[in-house]
PDB file of C-alpha atoms and ligand atoms in Angstrom:
ATOM      1  CA  UNK F   1     127.371 104.781  92.854  1.00 58.00           C
ATOM      2  CA  UNK F   2     127.331 105.063  89.043  1.00 64.00           C
ATOM      3  CA  UNK F   3     128.303 108.304  87.305  1.00 63.00           C
ATOM      4  CA  UNK F   4     124.653 108.689  86.284  1.00 63.00           C
ATOM      5  CA  UNK F   5     123.465 108.421  89.905  1.00 62.00           C
ATOM      6  CA  UNK F   6     126.103 110.855  91.112  1.00 71.00           C
ATOM      7  CA  UNK F   7     124.444 113.535  88.977  1.00 87.00           C
ATOM      8  CA  UNK F   8     121.280 115.211  90.335  1.00 95.00           C
ATOM      9  CA  UNK F   9     118.149 113.662  88.851  1.00 98.00           C
ATOM     10  CA  UNK F  10     116.333 116.172  86.627  1.00 98.00           C
ATOM     11  CA  UNK F  11     112.563 115.859  87.122  1.00 98.00           C
ATOM     12  CA  UNK F  12     109.597 117.159  85.156  1.00 98.00           C
ATOM     13  CA  UNK F  13     106.416 117.805  87.157  1.00 98.00           C
ATOM     14  CA  UNK F  14     103.306 117.415  85.010  1.00 98.00           C
ATOM     15  CA  UNK F  15     100.086 118.940  86.333  1.00 98.00           C
ATOM     16  CA  UNK F  16     102.467 121.455  87.951  1.00 98.00           C
ATOM     17  CA  UNK F  17      99.712 123.900  88.945  1.00 98.00           C
ATOM     18  CA  UNK F  18      97.569 121.267  90.658  1.00 98.00           C
ATOM     19  CA  UNK F  19      97.377 120.481  94.378  1.00 97.00           C
ATOM     20  CA  UNK F  20      99.924 117.640  94.100  1.00 97.00           C
ATOM     21  CA  UNK F  21     101.941 119.400  91.367  1.00 98.00           C
ATOM     22  CA  UNK F  22     102.665 122.385  93.622  1.00 98.00           C
ATOM     23  CA  UNK F  23     103.362 120.075  96.594  1.00 98.00           C
ATOM     24  CA  UNK F  24     105.884 118.201  94.400  1.00 98.00           C
ATOM     25  CA  UNK F  25     107.689 121.415  93.451  1.00 98.00           C
ATOM     26  CA  UNK F  26     107.953 122.337  97.149  1.00 98.00           C
ATOM     27  CA  UNK F  27     109.122 118.826  98.100  1.00 97.00           C
ATOM     28  CA  UNK F  28     111.855 118.643  95.429  1.00 97.00           C
ATOM     29  CA  UNK F  29     113.272 121.947  96.768  1.00 95.00           C
ATOM     30  CA  UNK F  30     114.013 120.149 100.084  1.00 95.00           C
ATOM     31  CA  UNK F  31     115.403 116.842  98.677  1.00 95.00           C
ATOM     32  CA  UNK F  32     119.088 116.358  97.826  1.00 92.00           C
ATOM     33  CA  UNK F  33     119.764 114.568  94.535  1.00 95.00           C
ATOM     34  CA  UNK F  34     116.774 115.880  92.611  1.00 97.00           C
ATOM     35  CA  UNK F  35     115.869 119.156  90.890  1.00 97.00           C
ATOM     36  CA  UNK F  36     113.018 120.473  88.741  1.00 98.00           C
ATOM     37  CA  UNK F  37     113.955 120.811  85.080  1.00 98.00           C
ATOM     38  CA  UNK F  38     110.466 121.146  83.624  1.00 98.00           C
ATOM     39  CA  UNK F  39     106.859 121.893  84.567  1.00 98.00           C
ATOM     40  CA  UNK F  40     103.911 121.042  82.352  1.00 98.00           C
ATOM     41  CA  UNK F  41     100.191 121.987  82.465  1.00 98.00           C
ATOM     42  CA  UNK F  42      97.251 121.314  80.184  1.00 98.00           C
ATOM     43  CA  UNK F  43      96.812 123.577  77.154  1.00 97.00           C
ATOM     44  CA  UNK F  44      94.646 126.511  78.078  1.00 98.00           C
ATOM     45  CA  UNK F  45      95.681 126.535  81.744  1.00 98.00           C
ATOM     46  CA  UNK F  46      95.837 130.119  83.110  1.00 98.00           C
ATOM     47  CA  UNK F  47      99.209 129.203  84.711  1.00 98.00           C
ATOM     48  CA  UNK F  48     101.156 128.628  81.423  1.00 98.00           C
ATOM     49  CA  UNK F  49     104.247 130.859  81.378  1.00 98.00           C
ATOM     50  CA  UNK F  50     104.349 131.369  85.180  1.00 98.00           C
ATOM     51  CA  UNK F  51     107.422 130.209  87.060  1.00 98.00           C
ATOM     52  CA  UNK F  52     106.663 126.838  88.711  1.00 98.00           C
ATOM     53  CA  UNK F  53     108.575 127.728  91.919  1.00 98.00           C
ATOM     54  CA  UNK F  54     106.889 131.100  92.303  1.00 98.00           C
ATOM     55  CA  UNK F  55     103.432 129.483  91.833  1.00 98.00           C
ATOM     56  CA  UNK F  56     104.255 126.807  94.445  1.00 98.00           C
ATOM     57  CA  UNK F  57     105.492 129.441  96.918  1.00 98.00           C
ATOM     58  CA  UNK F  58     109.210 128.482  97.037  1.00 97.00           C
ATOM     59  CA  UNK F  59     110.480 131.468  95.030  1.00 97.00           C
ATOM     60  CA  UNK F  60     111.614 131.650  91.404  1.00 98.00           C
ATOM     61  CA  UNK F  61     113.368 128.454  90.117  1.00 97.00           C
ATOM     62  CA  UNK F  62     113.745 129.505  86.449  1.00 98.00           C
ATOM     63  CA  UNK F  63     111.313 126.860  85.216  1.00 98.00           C
ATOM     64  CA  UNK F  64     108.334 128.342  83.307  1.00 98.00           C
ATOM     65  CA  UNK F  65     105.205 126.182  83.092  1.00 98.00           C
ATOM     66  CA  UNK F  66     104.654 125.003  79.508  1.00 98.00           C
ATOM     67  CA  UNK F  67     101.919 123.090  77.653  1.00 98.00           C
ATOM     68  CA  UNK F  68     104.456 121.368  75.365  1.00 98.00           C
ATOM     69  CA  UNK F  69     105.799 118.223  77.129  1.00 98.00           C
ATOM     70  CA  UNK F  70     108.184 116.907  74.437  1.00 97.00           C
ATOM     71  CA  UNK F  71     111.079 119.422  74.732  1.00 97.00           C
ATOM     72  CA  UNK F  72     111.122 119.177  78.540  1.00 97.00           C
ATOM     73  CA  UNK F  73     110.889 115.359  78.559  1.00 97.00           C
ATOM     74  CA  UNK F  74     113.906 115.318  76.204  1.00 97.00           C
ATOM     75  CA  UNK F  75     116.133 116.966  78.827  1.00 96.00           C
ATOM     76  CA  UNK F  76     114.801 115.128  81.917  1.00 98.00           C
ATOM     77  CA  UNK F  77     115.658 111.898  83.750  1.00 97.00           C
ATOM     78  CA  UNK F  78     112.164 111.363  85.153  1.00 98.00           C
ATOM     79  CA  UNK F  79     108.531 112.560  85.246  1.00 98.00           C
ATOM     80  CA  UNK F  80     106.315 112.957  88.321  1.00 98.00           C
ATOM     81  CA  UNK F  81     102.700 112.649  87.271  1.00 98.00           C
ATOM     82  CA  UNK F  82      99.628 113.351  89.431  1.00 98.00           C
ATOM     83  CA  UNK F  83      97.114 114.414  86.763  1.00 98.00           C
ATOM     84  CA  UNK F  84      94.229 112.549  85.106  1.00 98.00           C
ATOM     85  CA  UNK F  85      94.095 109.027  83.617  1.00 97.00           C
ATOM     86  CA  UNK F  86      93.947 110.329  80.025  1.00 98.00           C
ATOM     87  CA  UNK F  87      96.932 112.627  80.585  1.00 98.00           C
ATOM     88  CA  UNK F  88      98.968 109.909  82.351  1.00 98.00           C
ATOM     89  CA  UNK F  89      98.489 107.533  79.392  1.00 97.00           C
ATOM     90  CA  UNK F  90      99.684 110.221  77.007  1.00 97.00           C
ATOM     91  CA  UNK F  91     102.721 110.970  79.253  1.00 97.00           C
ATOM     92  CA  UNK F  92     103.556 107.232  79.544  1.00 96.00           C
ATOM     93  CA  UNK F  93     104.026 107.144  75.750  1.00 95.00           C
ATOM     94  CA  UNK F  94     106.320 110.187  75.756  1.00 96.00           C
ATOM     95  CA  UNK F  95     108.303 108.923  78.809  1.00 95.00           C
ATOM     96  CA  UNK F  96     108.809 105.560  77.049  1.00 94.00           C
ATOM     97  CA  UNK F  97     110.021 107.319  73.897  1.00 94.00           C
ATOM     98  CA  UNK F  98     112.435 109.482  75.920  1.00 94.00           C
ATOM     99  CA  UNK F  99     113.489 106.377  77.974  1.00 93.00           C
ATOM    100  CA  UNK F 100     112.996 108.181  81.268  1.00 96.00           C
ATOM    101  CA  UNK F 101     111.435 107.140  84.562  1.00 98.00           C
ATOM    102  CA  UNK F 102     107.682 107.762  84.933  1.00 98.00           C
ATOM    103  CA  UNK F 103     106.179 107.942  88.443  1.00 98.00           C
ATOM    104  CA  UNK F 104     102.384 107.852  88.254  1.00 98.00           C
ATOM    105  CA  UNK F 105     100.250 108.827  91.241  1.00 97.00           C
ATOM    106  CA  UNK F 106      97.091 109.494  89.206  1.00 97.00           C
ATOM    107  CA  UNK F 107      94.063 107.539  90.423  1.00 94.00           C
ATOM    108  CA  UNK F 108      90.718 106.633  88.878  1.00 93.00           C
ATOM    109  CA  UNK F 109      92.248 104.598  86.032  1.00 95.00           C
ATOM    110  CA  UNK F 110      89.930 102.106  84.268  1.00 95.00           C
ATOM    111  CA  UNK F 111      91.036  98.551  83.445  1.00 93.00           C
ATOM    112  CA  UNK F 112      91.722  99.745  79.868  1.00 96.00           C
ATOM    113  CA  UNK F 113      93.825 102.656  81.208  1.00 97.00           C
ATOM    114  CA  UNK F 114      95.834 100.245  83.371  1.00 96.00           C
ATOM    115  CA  UNK F 115      96.372  97.971  80.360  1.00 96.00           C
ATOM    116  CA  UNK F 116      97.749 100.906  78.331  1.00 96.00           C
ATOM    117  CA  UNK F 117     100.111 101.798  81.200  1.00 97.00           C
ATOM    118  CA  UNK F 118     101.274  98.179  81.476  1.00 96.00           C
ATOM    119  CA  UNK F 119     101.965  98.175  77.713  1.00 94.00           C
ATOM    120  CA  UNK F 120     104.090 101.319  78.035  1.00 94.00           C
ATOM    121  CA  UNK F 121     105.999  99.643  80.850  1.00 96.00           C
ATOM    122  CA  UNK F 122     107.409  97.156  78.372  1.00 93.00           C
ATOM    123  CA  UNK F 123     109.712  99.994  77.240  1.00 91.00           C
ATOM    124  CA  UNK F 124     109.653 102.353  80.224  1.00 91.00           C
ATOM    125  CA  UNK F 125     110.454 102.194  83.915  1.00 97.00           C
ATOM    126  CA  UNK F 126     107.150 103.055  85.579  1.00 98.00           C
ATOM    127  CA  UNK F 127     106.332 103.225  89.277  1.00 98.00           C
ATOM    128  CA  UNK F 128     102.566 103.473  89.797  1.00 98.00           C
ATOM    129  CA  UNK F 129     100.744 103.510  93.101  1.00 96.00           C
ATOM    130  CA  UNK F 130      97.399 104.798  94.389  1.00 94.00           C
ATOM    131  CA  UNK F 131      99.264 106.003  97.421  1.00 95.00           C
ATOM    132  CA  UNK F 132     102.919 106.991  97.690  1.00 96.00           C
ATOM    133  CA  UNK F 133     103.161 107.254 101.486  1.00 96.00           C
ATOM    134  CA  UNK F 134     105.186 104.920 103.658  1.00 94.00           C
ATOM    135  CA  UNK F 135     102.325 104.653 106.145  1.00 95.00           C
ATOM    136  CA  UNK F 136      99.700 103.443 103.688  1.00 97.00           C
ATOM    137  CA  UNK F 137     102.028 100.948 102.051  1.00 95.00           C
ATOM    138  CA  UNK F 138     102.861  99.475 105.456  1.00 95.00           C
ATOM    139  CA  UNK F 139      99.093  99.469 106.245  1.00 97.00           C
ATOM    140  CA  UNK F 140      98.528  97.405 103.049  1.00 97.00           C
ATOM    141  CA  UNK F 141     100.968  94.779 104.328  1.00 96.00           C
ATOM    142  CA  UNK F 142      99.110  94.654 107.674  1.00 97.00           C
ATOM    143  CA  UNK F 143      95.730  94.463 105.931  1.00 98.00           C
ATOM    144  CA  UNK F 144      96.930  91.515 103.816  1.00 98.00           C
ATOM    145  CA  UNK F 145      98.074  89.697 106.964  1.00 98.00           C
ATOM    146  CA  UNK F 146      94.845  90.467 108.859  1.00 98.00           C
ATOM    147  CA  UNK F 147      92.664  89.350 105.953  1.00 98.00           C
ATOM    148  CA  UNK F 148      94.580  86.077 105.755  1.00 98.00           C
ATOM    149  CA  UNK F 149      94.457  85.459 109.517  1.00 98.00           C
ATOM    150  CA  UNK F 150      90.771  86.301 110.014  1.00 98.00           C
ATOM    151  CA  UNK F 151      88.679  84.049 107.763  1.00 97.00           C
ATOM    152  CA  UNK F 152      85.834  85.236 105.560  1.00 98.00           C
ATOM    153  CA  UNK F 153      83.378  82.981 107.430  1.00 98.00           C
ATOM    154  CA  UNK F 154      84.057  84.904 110.643  1.00 98.00           C
ATOM    155  CA  UNK F 155      85.107  88.456 109.611  1.00 98.00           C
ATOM    156  CA  UNK F 156      83.570  90.863 107.070  1.00 98.00           C
ATOM    157  CA  UNK F 157      85.911  93.439 105.479  1.00 98.00           C
ATOM    158  CA  UNK F 158      84.686  97.002 104.889  1.00 98.00           C
ATOM    159  CA  UNK F 159      86.836  99.910 103.694  1.00 98.00           C
ATOM    160  CA  UNK F 160      85.858 103.462 104.626  1.00 98.00           C
ATOM    161  CA  UNK F 161      87.513 106.528 103.138  1.00 98.00           C
ATOM    162  CA  UNK F 162      87.091 110.295 103.371  1.00 98.00           C
ATOM    163  CA  UNK F 163      88.649 112.973 101.114  1.00 98.00           C
ATOM    164  CA  UNK F 164      88.277 116.717 100.404  1.00 98.00           C
ATOM    165  CA  UNK F 165      85.313 118.071  98.467  1.00 98.00           C
ATOM    166  CA  UNK F 166      87.239 118.453  95.157  1.00 97.00           C
ATOM    167  CA  UNK F 167      88.236 114.835  94.692  1.00 97.00           C
ATOM    168  CA  UNK F 168      86.769 113.522  91.392  1.00 95.00           C
ATOM    169  CA  UNK F 169      87.114 109.722  91.601  1.00 96.00           C
ATOM    170  CA  UNK F 170      85.618 107.158  94.042  1.00 97.00           C
ATOM    171  CA  UNK F 171      86.497 104.879  95.745  1.00 97.00           C
ATOM    172  CA  UNK F 172      89.937 106.486  96.210  1.00 97.00           C
ATOM    173  CA  UNK F 173      93.023 104.898  94.717  1.00 95.00           C
ATOM    174  CA  UNK F 174      94.147 104.156  98.256  1.00 96.00           C
ATOM    175  CA  UNK F 175      90.876 102.441  99.166  1.00 98.00           C
ATOM    176  CA  UNK F 176      91.296 100.214  96.107  1.00 97.00           C
ATOM    177  CA  UNK F 177      94.942  99.551  96.957  1.00 96.00           C
ATOM    178  CA  UNK F 178      93.847  98.450 100.462  1.00 98.00           C
ATOM    179  CA  UNK F 179      91.027  96.379  98.905  1.00 98.00           C
ATOM    180  CA  UNK F 180      93.580  94.648  96.648  1.00 97.00           C
ATOM    181  CA  UNK F 181      95.709  93.885  99.722  1.00 98.00           C
ATOM    182  CA  UNK F 182      92.712  92.400 101.557  1.00 98.00           C
ATOM    183  CA  UNK F 183      91.733  90.355  98.484  1.00 98.00           C
ATOM    184  CA  UNK F 184      95.309  89.083  98.182  1.00 98.00           C
ATOM    185  CA  UNK F 185      95.227  87.996 101.838  1.00 98.00           C
ATOM    186  CA  UNK F 186      91.954  86.141 101.199  1.00 98.00           C
ATOM    187  CA  UNK F 187      93.291  84.716  97.893  1.00 98.00           C
ATOM    188  CA  UNK F 188      90.381  86.105  95.896  1.00 98.00           C
ATOM    189  CA  UNK F 189      90.081  88.650  93.065  1.00 98.00           C
ATOM    190  CA  UNK F 190      88.883  92.136  94.165  1.00 97.00           C
ATOM    191  CA  UNK F 191      86.978  92.912  90.938  1.00 94.00           C
ATOM    192  CA  UNK F 192      84.585  89.931  91.362  1.00 96.00           C
ATOM    193  CA  UNK F 193      84.191  90.259  95.126  1.00 97.00           C
ATOM    194  CA  UNK F 194      83.780  93.951  95.838  1.00 97.00           C
ATOM    195  CA  UNK F 195      80.664  95.971  96.666  1.00 98.00           C
ATOM    196  CA  UNK F 196      81.464  99.532  95.658  1.00 96.00           C
ATOM    197  CA  UNK F 197      78.129 101.168  96.559  1.00 95.00           C
ATOM    198  CA  UNK F 198      74.987 100.198  98.500  1.00 97.00           C
ATOM    199  CA  UNK F 199      71.570 101.797  98.050  1.00 97.00           C
ATOM    200  CA  UNK F 200      67.996 100.702  98.711  1.00 98.00           C
ATOM    201  CA  UNK F 201      66.923  97.146  99.627  1.00 97.00           C
ATOM    202  CA  UNK F 202      70.282  95.423  99.148  1.00 96.00           C
ATOM    203  CA  UNK F 203      69.572  92.158 101.008  1.00 97.00           C
ATOM    204  CA  UNK F 204      71.968  90.658 103.538  1.00 97.00           C
ATOM    205  CA  UNK F 205      75.713  90.997 103.152  1.00 97.00           C
ATOM    206  CA  UNK F 206      77.383  88.339 100.956  1.00 97.00           C
ATOM    207  CA  UNK F 207      79.996  86.325 102.837  1.00 97.00           C
ATOM    208  CA  UNK F 208      83.489  87.046 101.601  1.00 97.00           C
ATOM    209  CA  UNK F 209      82.692  90.311  99.792  1.00 98.00           C
ATOM    210  CA  UNK F 210      84.784  93.437 100.387  1.00 98.00           C
ATOM    211  CA  UNK F 211      82.685  96.555 100.840  1.00 98.00           C
ATOM    212  CA  UNK F 212      83.591 100.212 100.158  1.00 98.00           C
ATOM    213  CA  UNK F 213      82.080 103.388 101.566  1.00 98.00           C
ATOM    214  CA  UNK F 214      83.010 106.890 100.392  1.00 98.00           C
ATOM    215  CA  UNK F 215      82.741 110.202 102.218  1.00 98.00           C
ATOM    216  CA  UNK F 216      83.576 113.590 100.632  1.00 98.00           C
ATOM    217  CA  UNK F 217      83.850 117.011 102.260  1.00 98.00           C
ATOM    218  CA  UNK F 218      85.947 119.941 103.405  1.00 98.00           C
ATOM    219  CA  UNK F 219      89.715 119.818 103.107  1.00 97.00           C
ATOM    220  CA  UNK F 220      90.449 116.246 104.274  1.00 98.00           C
ATOM    221  CA  UNK F 221      93.777 115.101 102.682  1.00 97.00           C
ATOM    222  CA  UNK F 222      92.905 111.395 103.024  1.00 97.00           C
ATOM    223  CA  UNK F 223      91.510 109.188 105.817  1.00 98.00           C
ATOM    224  CA  UNK F 224      91.220 105.387 105.382  1.00 98.00           C
ATOM    225  CA  UNK F 225      89.988 102.638 107.675  1.00 98.00           C
ATOM    226  CA  UNK F 226      89.867  98.913 106.962  1.00 98.00           C
ATOM    227  CA  UNK F 227      87.350  97.361 109.348  1.00 98.00           C
ATOM    228  CA  UNK F 228      87.319  93.612 109.978  1.00 98.00           C
ATOM    229  CA  UNK F 229      83.979  92.992 111.629  1.00 98.00           C
ATOM    230  CA  UNK F 230      83.348  89.690 113.390  1.00 98.00           C
ATOM    231  CA  UNK F 231      80.600  88.556 115.738  1.00 98.00           C
ATOM    232  CA  UNK F 232      81.210  90.372 119.011  1.00 98.00           C
ATOM    233  CA  UNK F 233      84.515  92.018 117.997  1.00 98.00           C
ATOM    234  CA  UNK F 234      85.930  94.377 115.420  1.00 98.00           C
ATOM    235  CA  UNK F 235      89.518  95.144 114.283  1.00 98.00           C
ATOM    236  CA  UNK F 236      90.111  98.562 112.627  1.00 98.00           C
ATOM    237  CA  UNK F 237      93.336  99.423 110.787  1.00 98.00           C
ATOM    238  CA  UNK F 238      93.562 103.114 109.917  1.00 98.00           C
ATOM    239  CA  UNK F 239      95.728 105.754 108.263  1.00 98.00           C
ATOM    240  CA  UNK F 240      95.262 109.510 108.390  1.00 98.00           C
ATOM    241  CA  UNK F 241      97.140 111.682 105.895  1.00 97.00           C
ATOM    242  CA  UNK F 242      97.588 115.197 107.293  1.00 97.00           C
ATOM    243  CA  UNK F 243      99.787 116.705 104.593  1.00 96.00           C
ATOM    244  CA  UNK F 244     100.170 116.009 100.847  1.00 96.00           C
ATOM    245  CA  UNK F 245     103.930 116.309 101.324  1.00 97.00           C
ATOM    246  CA  UNK F 246     104.025 112.598 102.337  1.00 97.00           C
ATOM    247  CA  UNK F 247     102.856 111.639  98.828  1.00 97.00           C
ATOM    248  CA  UNK F 248     105.256 114.066  97.144  1.00 98.00           C
ATOM    249  CA  UNK F 249     108.276 112.886  99.102  1.00 97.00           C
ATOM    250  CA  UNK F 250     107.309 109.269  98.310  1.00 97.00           C
ATOM    251  CA  UNK F 251     107.042 110.103  94.595  1.00 98.00           C
ATOM    252  CA  UNK F 252     110.524 111.652  94.549  1.00 98.00           C
ATOM    253  CA  UNK F 253     111.893 108.679  96.456  1.00 97.00           C
ATOM    254  CA  UNK F 254     110.311 106.402  93.834  1.00 97.00           C
ATOM    255  CA  UNK F 255     111.948 108.344  90.988  1.00 98.00           C
ATOM    256  CA  UNK F 256     115.386 108.171  92.598  1.00 97.00           C
ATOM    257  CA  UNK F 257     114.894 104.423  93.258  1.00 97.00           C
ATOM    258  CA  UNK F 258     113.750 103.724  89.670  1.00 98.00           C
ATOM    259  CA  UNK F 259     116.661 105.487  87.994  1.00 96.00           C
ATOM    260  CA  UNK F 260     118.706 102.919  86.118  1.00 94.00           C
ATOM    261  CA  UNK F 261     116.205 100.074  86.788  1.00 96.00           C
ATOM    262  CA  UNK F 262     115.197  97.977  83.823  1.00 95.00           C
ATOM    263  CA  UNK F 263     111.825  98.699  82.144  1.00 95.00           C
ATOM    264  CA  UNK F 264     108.775  97.348  83.993  1.00 97.00           C
ATOM    265  CA  UNK F 265     105.792  98.306  86.123  1.00 98.00           C
ATOM    266  CA  UNK F 266     106.841  98.724  89.733  1.00 98.00           C
ATOM    267  CA  UNK F 267     104.799  99.644  92.836  1.00 96.00           C
ATOM    268  CA  UNK F 268     105.565 101.678  95.925  1.00 95.00           C
ATOM    269  CA  UNK F 269     105.869  98.414  97.827  1.00 93.00           C
ATOM    270  CA  UNK F 270     108.822  97.579  95.586  1.00 96.00           C
ATOM    271  CA  UNK F 271     110.358 100.993  96.269  1.00 95.00           C
ATOM    272  CA  UNK F 272     109.916 100.662 100.042  1.00 94.00           C
ATOM    273  CA  UNK F 273     111.128  97.046 100.177  1.00 93.00           C
ATOM    274  CA  UNK F 274     107.691  95.877 101.429  1.00 90.00           C
ATOM    275  CA  UNK F 275     106.831  93.654  98.430  1.00 82.00           C
TER     276      UNK F 275
HETATM  277  P1  LIG V   1      94.367 118.657  90.833  1.00 78.28           P
HETATM  278  O1  LIG V   1      93.123 118.727  89.997  1.00 78.28           O
HETATM  279  O2  LIG V   1      94.626 119.716  91.867  1.00 78.28           O
HETATM  280  O3  LIG V   1      95.698 118.645  89.839  1.00 78.28           O
HETATM  281  C1  LIG V   1      95.739 117.972  88.631  1.00 78.28           C
HETATM  282  C2  LIG V   1      96.445 118.895  87.655  1.00 78.28           C
HETATM  283  O4  LIG V   1      96.723 118.167  86.447  1.00 78.28           O
HETATM  284  C3  LIG V   1      95.610 120.145  87.268  1.00 78.28           C
HETATM  285  O5  LIG V   1      96.366 121.329  87.513  1.00 78.28           O
HETATM  286  C4  LIG V   1      95.338 119.919  85.788  1.00 78.28           C
HETATM  287  O6  LIG V   1      95.245 121.134  85.070  1.00 78.28           O
HETATM  288  C5  LIG V   1      96.543 119.091  85.385  1.00 78.28           C
HETATM  289  N1  LIG V   1      96.332 118.396  84.119  1.00 78.28           N
HETATM  290  C6  LIG V   1      95.236 117.741  83.666  1.00 78.28           C
HETATM  291  N2  LIG V   1      95.427 117.283  82.428  1.00 78.28           N
HETATM  292  C7  LIG V   1      96.698 117.615  82.064  1.00 78.28           C
HETATM  293  C8  LIG V   1      97.472 117.427  80.912  1.00 78.28           C
HETATM  294  N3  LIG V   1      97.013 116.775  79.826  1.00 78.28           N
HETATM  295  N4  LIG V   1      98.723 117.929  80.885  1.00 78.28           N
HETATM  296  C9  LIG V   1      99.228 118.599  81.945  1.00 78.28           C
HETATM  297  N5  LIG V   1      98.551 118.830  83.078  1.00 78.28           N
HETATM  298  C10 LIG V   1      97.276 118.329  83.151  1.00 78.28           C
HETATM  299  O7  LIG V   1      94.380 117.217  91.479  1.00 78.28           O
HETATM  300  P2  LIG V   1      95.299 116.642  92.682  1.00 78.28           P
HETATM  301  O8  LIG V   1      94.563 116.724  93.954  1.00 78.28           O
HETATM  302  O9  LIG V   1      96.667 117.224  92.591  1.00 78.28           O
HETATM  303  O10 LIG V   1      95.318 115.098  92.280  1.00 78.28           O
HETATM  304  C11 LIG V   1      95.816 114.664  91.025  1.00 78.28           C
HETATM  305  C12 LIG V   1      95.723 113.158  90.957  1.00 78.28           C
HETATM  306  O11 LIG V   1      96.625 112.589  91.910  1.00 78.28           O
HETATM  307  C13 LIG V   1      94.357 112.583  91.314  1.00 78.28           C
HETATM  308  O12 LIG V   1      94.114 111.439  90.486  1.00 78.28           O
HETATM  309  C14 LIG V   1      94.511 112.144  92.766  1.00 78.28           C
HETATM  310  O13 LIG V   1      93.593 111.148  93.156  1.00 78.28           O
HETATM  311  C15 LIG V   1      95.911 111.640  92.738  1.00 78.28           C
HETATM  312  N6  LIG V   1      96.595 111.577  94.030  1.00 78.28           N
HETATM  313  C16 LIG V   1      97.394 110.485  94.255  1.00 78.28           C
HETATM  314  C17 LIG V   1      98.120 110.370  95.400  1.00 78.28           C
HETATM  315  C18 LIG V   1      99.053 109.196  95.560  1.00 78.28           C
HETATM  316  O14 LIG V   1      99.776 109.099  96.575  1.00 78.28           O
HETATM  317  N7  LIG V   1      99.101 108.292  94.577  1.00 78.28           N
HETATM  318  C19 LIG V   1      98.055 111.365  96.385  1.00 78.28           C
HETATM  319  C20 LIG V   1      97.233 112.476  96.147  1.00 78.28           C
HETATM  320  C21 LIG V   1      96.530 112.582  94.973  1.00 78.28           C
END
């Protein structure tokens, strides 16, 4: 173990007052080798100045929430970021300047957003994934295998997801991650072969397309099913997230893994050895 890795990794949580931000603060408190050295929220947030630990319910940790990322990035080894696409792009620039690890869980990024993050990864070590849990990343491997084994002529692929009523993007980052896995198994591009919504007189289903359906309601943390529907039989591969802590623990694991790695854009499959 290098001297750097022997030292606890100092992490900044951006979006510290959000659902995932607070879950991250609680998770870091239980993980050896990492500690919170900074907490950032958007300017104007009512939580600026509050202690991040107190807000997350783990007691005071001596880290006040600030709206000024630069001073806290300067004393950190890594950033955990579950915010919005615009904020994540801004933070990718700061993390690259500070030469620290950037773990991005934010979903809903456009192709242009993803290009900006890939550009930042030329100078920064970034781990980005639409889902940081072990279960979903294993599911993606299984989906890729199933999509390759069951041909497009015989099996249609549909991806169904449900999330809580406050989620702002659709389909979910996880649904898209699973769609990418299915497309990879079929050796096709997802962008040109996906049906993201259906409404009205749509006509018959196009062979080889990958369909998405989105449900929103209540407090659901995240349910995903990939359905491979053939004539007379159906295979369903599912994951049910019951607690956001699985994403938070995955994000901290990603940060610890990425420490000391050369700049580049990594995924959770790299972190988990499933690539
Ligand atoms: P949330 O709205 O509860 O939290 C987001 C927080 O980010 C808010 O507190 C907001 O004020 C803050 N924020 C926005 N702009 C900011 C800025 N410029 N600077 C600092 N803070 C800023 O949302 P959430 O449920 O915590 O989800 C956040 C994101 O994470 C979403 O995109 C969601 O889809 C994604 N997510 C990913 C995973 C995964 O495993 N990859 C898991 C869960 C959620």
